[in-house]
PDB file of C-alpha atoms in Angstrom:
ATOM      1  CA  MET A  89     109.775  82.791 167.084  1.00 37.00           C
ATOM      2  CA  LYS A  90     111.779  80.561 164.807  1.00 48.00           C
ATOM      3  CA  SER A  91     115.399  81.485 164.196  1.00 53.00           C
ATOM      4  CA  LEU A  92     116.378  81.452 160.551  1.00 64.00           C
ATOM      5  CA  GLN A  93     119.839  82.290 159.264  1.00 51.00           C
ATOM      6  CA  ASN A  94     120.215  84.875 156.548  1.00 50.00           C
ATOM      7  CA  GLY A  95     123.006  84.859 153.961  1.00 47.00           C
ATOM      8  CA  TYR A  96     125.338  86.776 156.274  1.00 43.00           C
ATOM      9  CA  GLY A  97     125.078  84.504 159.294  1.00 44.00           C
ATOM     10  CA  GLY A  98     122.758  86.734 161.360  1.00 44.00           C
ATOM     11  CA  LYS A  99     119.148  86.232 162.388  1.00 44.00           C
ATOM     12  CA  ALA A 100     116.545  87.136 159.795  1.00 47.00           C
ATOM     13  CA  MET A 101     113.470  89.132 160.658  1.00 54.00           C
ATOM     14  CA  ALA A 102     110.141  87.296 160.633  1.00 60.00           C
ATOM     15  CA  GLY A 103     108.054  87.655 157.535  1.00 93.00           C
ATOM     16  CA  MET A 104     110.610  86.788 154.859  1.00 96.00           C
ATOM     17  CA  LEU A 105     110.395  84.865 151.627  1.00 97.00           C
ATOM     18  CA  TYR A 106     113.055  82.186 151.117  1.00 98.00           C
ATOM     19  CA  LEU A 107     113.653  80.976 147.553  1.00 98.00           C
ATOM     20  CA  CYS A 108     114.892  77.428 148.096  1.00 98.00           C
ATOM     21  CA  ALA A 109     116.617  75.625 145.244  1.00 97.00           C
ATOM     22  CA  THR A 110     115.941  71.887 145.181  1.00 96.00           C
ATOM     23  CA  PRO A 111     117.706  69.092 143.242  1.00 96.00           C
ATOM     24  CA  ILE A 112     117.018  68.705 139.527  1.00 95.00           C
ATOM     25  CA  GLY A 113     117.495  64.955 139.834  1.00 91.00           C
ATOM     26  CA  ASN A 114     120.100  63.768 142.302  1.00 94.00           C
ATOM     27  CA  LEU A 115     118.894  64.230 145.901  1.00 94.00           C
ATOM     28  CA  GLY A 116     122.519  64.501 146.999  1.00 93.00           C
ATOM     29  CA  ASP A 117     122.501  68.027 145.568  1.00 95.00           C
ATOM     30  CA  MET A 118     120.149  69.286 148.304  1.00 96.00           C
ATOM     31  CA  THR A 119     122.094  71.761 150.446  1.00 96.00           C
ATOM     32  CA  PRO A 120     122.071  71.566 154.278  1.00 97.00           C
ATOM     33  CA  ARG A 121     121.016  75.220 154.407  1.00 97.00           C
ATOM     34  CA  VAL A 122     117.900  74.520 152.323  1.00 97.00           C
ATOM     35  CA  VAL A 123     117.001  71.495 154.478  1.00 97.00           C
ATOM     36  CA  GLU A 124     117.349  73.574 157.655  1.00 97.00           C
ATOM     37  CA  THR A 125     115.308  76.438 156.225  1.00 98.00           C
ATOM     38  CA  LEU A 126     112.492  74.177 155.021  1.00 98.00           C
ATOM     39  CA  ARG A 127     112.286  72.688 158.504  1.00 97.00           C
ATOM     40  CA  GLU A 128     112.146  76.083 160.243  1.00 97.00           C
ATOM     41  CA  VAL A 129     109.838  78.209 158.074  1.00 97.00           C
ATOM     42  CA  ASP A 130     106.146  78.451 158.897  1.00 96.00           C
ATOM     43  CA  LEU A 131     104.938  77.466 155.441  1.00 97.00           C
ATOM     44  CA  ILE A 132     106.286  75.966 152.218  1.00 98.00           C
ATOM     45  CA  ALA A 133     104.742  77.116 148.935  1.00 97.00           C
ATOM     46  CA  ALA A 134     105.274  74.327 146.389  1.00 96.00           C
ATOM     47  CA  GLU A 135     104.626  74.211 142.653  1.00 93.00           C
ATOM     48  CA  ASP A 136     103.310  70.647 142.984  1.00 93.00           C
ATOM     49  CA  THR A 137     102.720  69.430 146.524  1.00 94.00           C
ATOM     50  CA  ARG A 138     102.470  65.804 145.326  1.00 93.00           C
ATOM     51  CA  ASN A 139     105.973  66.046 143.948  1.00 92.00           C
ATOM     52  CA  SER A 140     107.447  68.066 146.811  1.00 95.00           C
ATOM     53  CA  ILE A 141     106.085  65.751 149.535  1.00 95.00           C
ATOM     54  CA  LYS A 142     108.474  63.056 148.318  1.00 95.00           C
ATOM     55  CA  LEU A 143     111.392  65.438 148.792  1.00 95.00           C
ATOM     56  CA  LEU A 144     110.188  66.535 152.231  1.00 97.00           C
ATOM     57  CA  ASN A 145     109.670  62.949 153.365  1.00 96.00           C
ATOM     58  CA  HIS A 146     113.178  61.997 152.207  1.00 96.00           C
ATOM     59  CA  PHE A 147     114.675  64.707 154.439  1.00 97.00           C
ATOM     60  CA  ALA A 148     112.145  64.220 157.275  1.00 96.00           C
ATOM     61  CA  ILE A 149     110.725  67.734 156.862  1.00 97.00           C
ATOM     62  CA  LYS A 150     107.309  68.126 158.511  1.00 96.00           C
ATOM     63  CA  THR A 151     106.517  71.764 157.620  1.00 97.00           C
ATOM     64  CA  SER A 152     103.045  72.487 156.220  1.00 96.00           C
ATOM     65  CA  MET A 153     102.735  72.997 152.465  1.00 97.00           C
ATOM     66  CA  THR A 154     100.424  74.941 150.214  1.00 97.00           C
ATOM     67  CA  SER A 155     100.226  74.852 146.427  1.00 96.00           C
ATOM     68  CA  TYR A 156     101.558  77.745 144.365  1.00 96.00           C
ATOM     69  CA  HIS A 157     101.496  77.181 140.621  1.00 94.00           C
ATOM     70  CA  GLU A 158     100.888  78.782 137.213  1.00 92.00           C
ATOM     71  CA  TYR A 159      97.097  78.767 137.569  1.00 93.00           C
ATOM     72  CA  ASN A 160      96.844  80.411 141.000  1.00 94.00           C
ATOM     73  CA  LYS A 161     100.034  82.488 140.957  1.00 94.00           C
ATOM     74  CA  VAL A 162      98.348  85.898 141.334  1.00 95.00           C
ATOM     75  CA  GLU A 163      95.692  85.304 143.994  1.00 95.00           C
ATOM     76  CA  LYS A 164      97.886  82.852 145.929  1.00 95.00           C
ATOM     77  CA  ALA A 165     100.765  85.322 145.854  1.00 96.00           C
ATOM     78  CA  ASP A 166      98.477  87.873 147.518  1.00 96.00           C
ATOM     79  CA  TYR A 167      97.617  85.308 150.198  1.00 96.00           C
ATOM     80  CA  LEU A 168     101.277  84.459 150.832  1.00 97.00           C
ATOM     81  CA  VAL A 169     102.225  88.133 151.026  1.00 96.00           C
ATOM     82  CA  ALA A 170      99.483  88.629 153.627  1.00 95.00           C
ATOM     83  CA  GLN A 171     100.868  85.708 155.633  1.00 96.00           C
ATOM     84  CA  MET A 172     104.334  87.231 155.607  1.00 96.00           C
ATOM     85  CA  GLN A 173     102.948  90.620 156.579  1.00 95.00           C
ATOM     86  CA  GLN A 174     101.509  88.890 159.642  1.00 94.00           C
ATOM     87  CA  GLY A 175     104.998  87.708 160.575  1.00 95.00           C
ATOM     88  CA  LYS A 176     105.194  84.259 158.973  1.00 96.00           C
ATOM     89  CA  ASN A 177     108.264  83.017 157.122  1.00 97.00           C
ATOM     90  CA  VAL A 178     107.536  81.341 153.777  1.00 98.00           C
ATOM     91  CA  ALA A 179     109.778  79.117 151.644  1.00 98.00           C
ATOM     92  CA  LEU A 180     109.136  78.765 147.927  1.00 98.00           C
ATOM     93  CA  VAL A 181     110.137  75.588 146.081  1.00 97.00           C
ATOM     94  CA  THR A 182     109.636  74.579 142.487  1.00 94.00           C
ATOM     95  CA  ASP A 183     109.308  71.043 141.120  1.00 90.00           C
ATOM     96  CA  ALA A 184     113.053  70.961 140.550  1.00 92.00           C
ATOM     97  CA  GLY A 185     115.783  73.566 140.500  1.00 94.00           C
ATOM     98  CA  THR A 186     115.718  77.243 141.434  1.00 95.00           C
ATOM     99  CA  PRO A 187     112.378  79.022 142.029  1.00 95.00           C
ATOM    100  CA  GLY A 188     111.717  81.967 139.732  1.00 92.00           C
ATOM    101  CA  ILE A 189     113.504  80.396 136.754  1.00 91.00           C
ATOM    102  CA  SER A 190     110.850  79.510 134.176  1.00 87.00           C
ATOM    103  CA  ASP A 191     108.169  79.171 136.845  1.00 89.00           C
ATOM    104  CA  PRO A 192     105.552  81.388 138.582  1.00 93.00           C
ATOM    105  CA  GLY A 193     107.911  82.305 141.419  1.00 94.00           C
ATOM    106  CA  GLU A 194     108.766  85.590 139.695  1.00 94.00           C
ATOM    107  CA  VAL A 195     105.234  86.869 140.405  1.00 96.00           C
ATOM    108  CA  LEU A 196     105.525  86.198 144.139  1.00 97.00           C
ATOM    109  CA  VAL A 197     108.973  87.806 144.311  1.00 97.00           C
ATOM    110  CA  ALA A 198     107.699  90.928 142.542  1.00 96.00           C
ATOM    111  CA  LYS A 199     104.730  91.220 144.917  1.00 96.00           C
ATOM    112  CA  CYS A 200     107.021  90.807 147.941  1.00 96.00           C
ATOM    113  CA  HIS A 201     109.186  93.680 146.731  1.00 96.00           C
ATOM    114  CA  GLU A 202     106.100  95.822 146.197  1.00 96.00           C
ATOM    115  CA  ALA A 203     104.954  95.060 149.762  1.00 95.00           C
ATOM    116  CA  GLY A 204     108.381  95.737 151.260  1.00 95.00           C
ATOM    117  CA  ILE A 205     108.920  92.105 152.279  1.00 96.00           C
ATOM    118  CA  THR A 206     112.508  90.880 152.397  1.00 96.00           C
ATOM    119  CA  VAL A 207     113.391  88.163 149.874  1.00 97.00           C
ATOM    120  CA  THR A 208     116.475  85.968 150.021  1.00 97.00           C
ATOM    121  CA  SER A 209     117.654  83.172 147.748  1.00 97.00           C
ATOM    122  CA  LEU A 210     119.256  79.931 148.882  1.00 97.00           C
ATOM    123  CA  PRO A 211     121.272  78.885 145.814  1.00 95.00           C
ATOM    124  CA  GLY A 212     121.448  75.435 144.343  1.00 94.00           C
ATOM    125  CA  ALA A 213     120.807  73.563 141.123  1.00 93.00           C
ATOM    126  CA  ALA A 214     119.444  75.147 137.928  1.00 94.00           C
ATOM    127  CA  ALA A 215     119.099  72.987 134.826  1.00 95.00           C
ATOM    128  CA  CYS A 216     119.942  75.830 132.431  1.00 96.00           C
ATOM    129  CA  ILE A 217     123.294  76.605 134.098  1.00 96.00           C
ATOM    130  CA  THR A 218     124.153  72.933 134.576  1.00 96.00           C
ATOM    131  CA  ALA A 219     123.570  72.284 130.866  1.00 97.00           C
ATOM    132  CA  LEU A 220     125.481  75.389 129.791  1.00 97.00           C
ATOM    133  CA  THR A 221     128.585  74.396 131.732  1.00 97.00           C
ATOM    134  CA  LEU A 222     128.434  70.887 130.239  1.00 96.00           C
ATOM    135  CA  SER A 223     127.815  72.026 126.665  1.00 97.00           C
ATOM    136  CA  GLY A 224     131.313  72.818 125.440  1.00 95.00           C
ATOM    137  CA  LEU A 225     129.927  75.993 123.875  1.00 95.00           C
ATOM    138  CA  SER A 226     130.724  79.565 124.882  1.00 93.00           C
ATOM    139  CA  THR A 227     129.634  80.326 128.462  1.00 94.00           C
ATOM    140  CA  ARG A 228     130.772  83.965 128.627  1.00 93.00           C
ATOM    141  CA  ARG A 229     127.549  85.339 127.132  1.00 94.00           C
ATOM    142  CA  PHE A 230     124.265  83.483 126.873  1.00 96.00           C
ATOM    143  CA  CYS A 231     120.514  84.021 126.641  1.00 96.00           C
ATOM    144  CA  PHE A 232     117.879  81.836 128.273  1.00 96.00           C
ATOM    145  CA  GLU A 233     114.516  81.385 126.540  1.00 94.00           C
ATOM    146  CA  ALA A 234     113.169  78.460 128.625  1.00 93.00           C
ATOM    147  CA  PHE A 235     110.233  76.805 126.781  1.00 95.00           C
ATOM    148  CA  LEU A 236     109.234  78.366 123.473  1.00 95.00           C
ATOM    149  CA  PRO A 237     105.616  79.621 123.556  1.00 92.00           C
ATOM    150  CA  ALA A 238     102.818  77.420 122.258  1.00 90.00           C
ATOM    151  CA  ASP A 239     101.272  80.245 120.224  1.00 92.00           C
ATOM    152  CA  LYS A 240     102.559  79.946 116.652  1.00 92.00           C
ATOM    153  CA  LYS A 241     102.891  83.665 115.954  1.00 93.00           C
ATOM    154  CA  GLU A 242     104.611  84.362 119.255  1.00 94.00           C
ATOM    155  CA  LYS A 243     106.967  81.440 118.728  1.00 94.00           C
ATOM    156  CA  ALA A 244     107.803  82.573 115.191  1.00 93.00           C
ATOM    157  CA  ALA A 245     108.593  86.072 116.470  1.00 93.00           C
ATOM    158  CA  ILE A 246     110.961  84.737 119.140  1.00 95.00           C
ATOM    159  CA  LEU A 247     112.714  82.402 116.689  1.00 94.00           C
ATOM    160  CA  GLU A 248     113.181  85.326 114.318  1.00 92.00           C
ATOM    161  CA  GLU A 249     114.844  87.289 117.137  1.00 92.00           C
ATOM    162  CA  LEU A 250     117.099  84.327 117.934  1.00 94.00           C
ATOM    163  CA  LYS A 251     118.175  84.151 114.300  1.00 90.00           C
ATOM    164  CA  ALA A 252     120.526  87.098 114.845  1.00 86.00           C
ATOM    165  CA  GLU A 253     121.503  86.149 118.416  1.00 91.00           C
ATOM    166  CA  SER A 254     125.276  85.923 118.827  1.00 90.00           C
ATOM    167  CA  ARG A 255     125.138  84.651 122.407  1.00 94.00           C
ATOM    168  CA  THR A 256     124.786  80.968 123.291  1.00 96.00           C
ATOM    169  CA  ILE A 257     121.063  80.097 123.425  1.00 97.00           C
ATOM    170  CA  ILE A 258     119.476  77.853 126.079  1.00 98.00           C
ATOM    171  CA  LEU A 259     116.035  76.282 125.591  1.00 97.00           C
ATOM    172  CA  TYR A 260     113.964  73.741 127.529  1.00 97.00           C
ATOM    173  CA  GLU A 261     111.856  71.176 125.701  1.00 96.00           C
ATOM    174  CA  ALA A 262     109.597  68.231 126.504  1.00 95.00           C
ATOM    175  CA  PRO A 263     110.264  64.931 124.675  1.00 95.00           C
ATOM    176  CA  HIS A 264     106.969  64.900 122.757  1.00 94.00           C
ATOM    177  CA  ARG A 265     107.742  68.330 121.232  1.00 95.00           C
ATOM    178  CA  LEU A 266     111.464  67.895 120.630  1.00 96.00           C
ATOM    179  CA  ASN A 267     111.310  66.798 116.970  1.00 95.00           C
ATOM    180  CA  ARG A 268     109.036  69.671 115.966  1.00 95.00           C
ATOM    181  CA  THR A 269     111.205  72.204 117.799  1.00 96.00           C
ATOM    182  CA  LEU A 270     114.383  70.934 116.132  1.00 97.00           C
ATOM    183  CA  GLU A 271     112.713  71.265 112.721  1.00 96.00           C
ATOM    184  CA  GLU A 272     111.657  74.839 113.510  1.00 96.00           C
ATOM    185  CA  LEU A 273     115.146  75.682 114.745  1.00 96.00           C
ATOM    186  CA  VAL A 274     116.936  74.455 111.626  1.00 95.00           C
ATOM    187  CA  LYS A 275     114.393  76.232 109.410  1.00 94.00           C
ATOM    188  CA  THR A 276     114.918  79.560 111.184  1.00 93.00           C
ATOM    189  CA  LEU A 277     118.489  79.463 112.502  1.00 92.00           C
ATOM    190  CA  GLY A 278     120.062  77.129 109.975  1.00 90.00           C
ATOM    191  CA  ASP A 279     122.316  74.268 111.023  1.00 91.00           C
ATOM    192  CA  ARG A 280     124.326  75.143 114.128  1.00 92.00           C
ATOM    193  CA  ARG A 281     126.286  73.371 116.803  1.00 95.00           C
ATOM    194  CA  LEU A 282     123.976  72.062 119.501  1.00 97.00           C
ATOM    195  CA  THR A 283     124.498  70.217 122.774  1.00 98.00           C
ATOM    196  CA  LEU A 284     121.522  68.119 123.861  1.00 97.00           C
ATOM    197  CA  CYS A 285     121.292  67.497 127.610  1.00 97.00           C
ATOM    198  CA  ARG A 286     118.751  65.188 129.217  1.00 95.00           C
ATOM    199  CA  GLU A 287     118.123  63.663 132.637  1.00 94.00           C
ATOM    200  CA  LEU A 288     120.714  65.968 134.185  1.00 95.00           C
ATOM    201  CA  THR A 289     122.306  64.711 137.440  1.00 95.00           C
ATOM    202  CA  LYS A 290     120.287  61.467 137.168  1.00 93.00           C
ATOM    203  CA  LYS A 291     121.461  57.909 136.516  1.00 91.00           C
ATOM    204  CA  PHE A 292     120.959  58.135 132.745  1.00 91.00           C
ATOM    205  CA  GLU A 293     122.306  61.660 132.283  1.00 95.00           C
ATOM    206  CA  THR A 294     123.141  62.292 128.624  1.00 95.00           C
ATOM    207  CA  VAL A 295     125.215  65.138 127.189  1.00 97.00           C
ATOM    208  CA  LEU A 296     125.420  64.971 123.381  1.00 96.00           C
ATOM    209  CA  PRO A 297     127.444  67.562 121.429  1.00 96.00           C
ATOM    210  CA  THR A 298     125.997  67.493 117.904  1.00 96.00           C
ATOM    211  CA  THR A 299     124.364  69.786 115.350  1.00 96.00           C
ATOM    212  CA  ILE A 300     120.696  70.600 114.821  1.00 96.00           C
ATOM    213  CA  LYS A 301     120.523  68.551 111.603  1.00 96.00           C
ATOM    214  CA  GLU A 302     122.302  65.588 113.183  1.00 96.00           C
ATOM    215  CA  ALA A 303     119.887  65.720 116.123  1.00 97.00           C
ATOM    216  CA  ILE A 304     116.923  65.667 113.727  1.00 96.00           C
ATOM    217  CA  SER A 305     118.396  62.607 112.038  1.00 95.00           C
ATOM    218  CA  LEU A 306     119.004  60.915 115.404  1.00 95.00           C
ATOM    219  CA  TYR A 307     115.435  61.353 116.618  1.00 94.00           C
ATOM    220  CA  GLU A 308     114.014  60.097 113.355  1.00 92.00           C
ATOM    221  CA  ARG A 309     115.530  56.774 114.441  1.00 93.00           C
ATOM    222  CA  GLU A 310     115.064  57.032 118.207  1.00 92.00           C
ATOM    223  CA  GLU A 311     112.209  58.180 120.414  1.00 93.00           C
ATOM    224  CA  PRO A 312     113.074  61.210 122.590  1.00 93.00           C
ATOM    225  CA  ARG A 313     112.844  60.437 126.300  1.00 91.00           C
ATOM    226  CA  GLY A 314     113.226  62.620 129.359  1.00 89.00           C
ATOM    227  CA  GLU A 315     113.270  66.381 129.766  1.00 91.00           C
ATOM    228  CA  TYR A 316     115.715  68.174 127.451  1.00 96.00           C
ATOM    229  CA  VAL A 317     117.875  71.254 127.701  1.00 97.00           C
ATOM    230  CA  LEU A 318     119.097  72.503 124.299  1.00 98.00           C
ATOM    231  CA  VAL A 319     122.257  74.593 124.285  1.00 98.00           C
ATOM    232  CA  ILE A 320     122.663  76.187 120.846  1.00 97.00           C
ATOM    233  CA  GLU A 321     125.634  78.015 119.382  1.00 95.00           C
ATOM    234  CA  GLY A 322     125.030  81.701 118.749  1.00 92.00           C
ATOM    235  CA  LYS A 323     125.605  83.261 115.373  1.00 86.00           C
ATOM    236  CA  SER A 324     129.288  83.962 114.818  1.00 71.00           C
ATOM    237  CA  LEU A 325     130.518  87.465 114.055  1.00 62.00           C
ATOM    238  CA  SER A 326     131.691  86.307 110.613  1.00 58.00           C
ATOM    239  CA  GLN A 327     128.200  84.931 109.859  1.00 65.00           C
ATOM    240  CA  LYS A 328     126.597  88.209 110.886  1.00 63.00           C
ATOM    241  CA  ARG A 329     128.984  90.214 108.750  1.00 63.00           C
ATOM    242  CA  GLU A 330     128.387  87.976 105.731  1.00 60.00           C
ATOM    243  CA  GLU A 331     124.615  88.337 106.084  1.00 64.00           C
ATOM    244  CA  GLU A 332     124.990  92.109 106.368  1.00 66.00           C
ATOM    245  CA  ARG A 333     127.142  92.152 103.237  1.00 65.00           C
ATOM    246  CA  GLU A 334     124.573  90.086 101.324  1.00 69.00           C
ATOM    247  CA  SER A 335     121.893  92.528 102.421  1.00 72.00           C
ATOM    248  CA  TRP A 336     123.906  95.490 101.089  1.00 77.00           C
ATOM    249  CA  LEU A 337     124.622  93.673  97.836  1.00 73.00           C
ATOM    250  CA  GLY A 338     120.873  93.292  97.377  1.00 78.00           C
ATOM    251  CA  MET A 339     120.644  97.012  96.573  1.00 80.00           C
ATOM    252  CA  SER A 340     122.358  99.049  93.871  1.00 83.00           C
ATOM    253  CA  ILE A 341     125.384 101.204  94.697  1.00 81.00           C
ATOM    254  CA  GLU A 342     123.242 104.300  94.047  1.00 81.00           C
ATOM    255  CA  GLU A 343     120.605 103.111  96.529  1.00 79.00           C
ATOM    256  CA  HIS A 344     123.327 102.250  99.001  1.00 83.00           C
ATOM    257  CA  MET A 345     124.807 105.758  98.679  1.00 74.00           C
ATOM    258  CA  THR A 346     121.372 107.346  99.109  1.00 80.00           C
ATOM    259  CA  TYR A 347     120.843 105.337 102.288  1.00 80.00           C
ATOM    260  CA  TYR A 348     123.788 107.138 103.917  1.00 80.00           C
ATOM    261  CA  THR A 349     123.417 110.591 102.341  1.00 81.00           C
ATOM    262  CA  LYS A 350     119.829 110.738 103.618  1.00 81.00           C
ATOM    263  CA  THR A 351     121.206 110.478 107.149  1.00 83.00           C
ATOM    264  CA  GLY A 352     123.213 113.661 106.540  1.00 84.00           C
ATOM    265  CA  MET A 353     126.500 111.971 105.637  1.00 82.00           C
ATOM    266  CA  ASP A 354     128.559 113.787 102.992  1.00 86.00           C
ATOM    267  CA  GLU A 355     129.288 111.992  99.705  1.00 83.00           C
ATOM    268  CA  LYS A 356     132.937 111.256 100.475  1.00 80.00           C
ATOM    269  CA  SER A 357     132.085 109.643 103.827  1.00 82.00           C
ATOM    270  CA  ALA A 358     129.138 107.771 102.317  1.00 78.00           C
ATOM    271  CA  MET A 359     131.366 106.405  99.551  1.00 79.00           C
ATOM    272  CA  LYS A 360     133.863 105.176 102.149  1.00 83.00           C
ATOM    273  CA  GLN A 361     131.127 103.465 104.175  1.00 82.00           C
ATOM    274  CA  VAL A 362     129.550 101.861 101.090  1.00 77.00           C
ATOM    275  CA  ALA A 363     132.931 100.429 100.109  1.00 75.00           C
ATOM    276  CA  LYS A 364     133.363  99.065 103.631  1.00 79.00           C
ATOM    277  CA  ASP A 365     129.878  97.493 103.667  1.00 77.00           C
ATOM    278  CA  ARG A 366     130.423  95.835 100.291  1.00 78.00           C
ATOM    279  CA  ARG A 367     134.060  94.941 101.064  1.00 79.00           C
ATOM    280  CA  VAL A 368     135.456  96.513  97.923  1.00 81.00           C
ATOM    281  CA  PRO A 369     138.049  99.287  97.373  1.00 84.00           C
ATOM    282  CA  LYS A 370     136.651 102.823  97.623  1.00 78.00           C
ATOM    283  CA  ARG A 371     138.054 103.489  94.131  1.00 81.00           C
ATOM    284  CA  GLU A 372     135.679 100.875  92.723  1.00 77.00           C
ATOM    285  CA  ILE A 373     132.662 102.734  94.153  1.00 79.00           C
ATOM    286  CA  TYR A 374     134.023 106.053  92.884  1.00 68.00           C
ATOM    287  CA  GLN A 375     134.576 104.741  89.326  1.00 80.00           C
ATOM    288  CA  HIS A 376     131.092 103.198  89.240  1.00 77.00           C
ATOM    289  CA  LEU A 377     129.459 106.453  90.256  1.00 76.00           C
ATOM    290  CA  LEU A 378     131.641 108.406  87.834  1.00 77.00           C
ATOM    291  CA  SER A 379     130.580 106.200  84.932  1.00 78.00           C
ATOM    292  CA  LYS A 380     126.932 106.895  85.779  1.00 70.00           C
TER     293      LYS A 380
END
């Protein structure tokens, strides 16, 4: 039986799934632990075996591979689970980066948990985190949307949700769709700070702090090339408050009062809240209502 090391230095039981992060560009980012694991497992499940064979050859890894991708993720996951139930150790690799992040690996992980199979993750590169740390935008809170859906209605719904998002937003985009996505972003979110990252960890790595409108202008003059990560500034608290105020100002003071009294709030409390929403003295609300 092969001896694989778990995250705590002890021997792992046979029949485990190993999520192996691979470089997103620079092969120097491959960890020794991942190389050792890929050599010792019984089988490597790869998103694209044609791509992964280059990586395996570079590190002289001879382990057998099988394809595991978006179009066979359910039935192949069942096969891989069966292999692990028979005692085989399986490593999962994606084309680049960490398996399970914007790829079908999440299906296999879920099925392993359902079957009681142990899953461990061997950390390494992830394009979304690499871009976030390079962006110069807030890293404390962020949301990751990966690629926006192709379906127009679904995409519109997600963009509408992102409109109110106060966390930093991370998106992936292909070069041939970048211009259209930027146009959709500025239409829905308005102009915001944006850091464009491309070819991360590679020779021509580019990190461009800009705005959405400036990026649109740039790619009207230049052709987008390479895979992009877009890191977008979230809506500021002051922006959210101003939009809320504009929404309240769109109704009469009487309607605004009714909104709160219908919830069971007494008139004095409702008057205080209306004044706060509209950012005016409470006396102003009182005098208006008195004159009516």
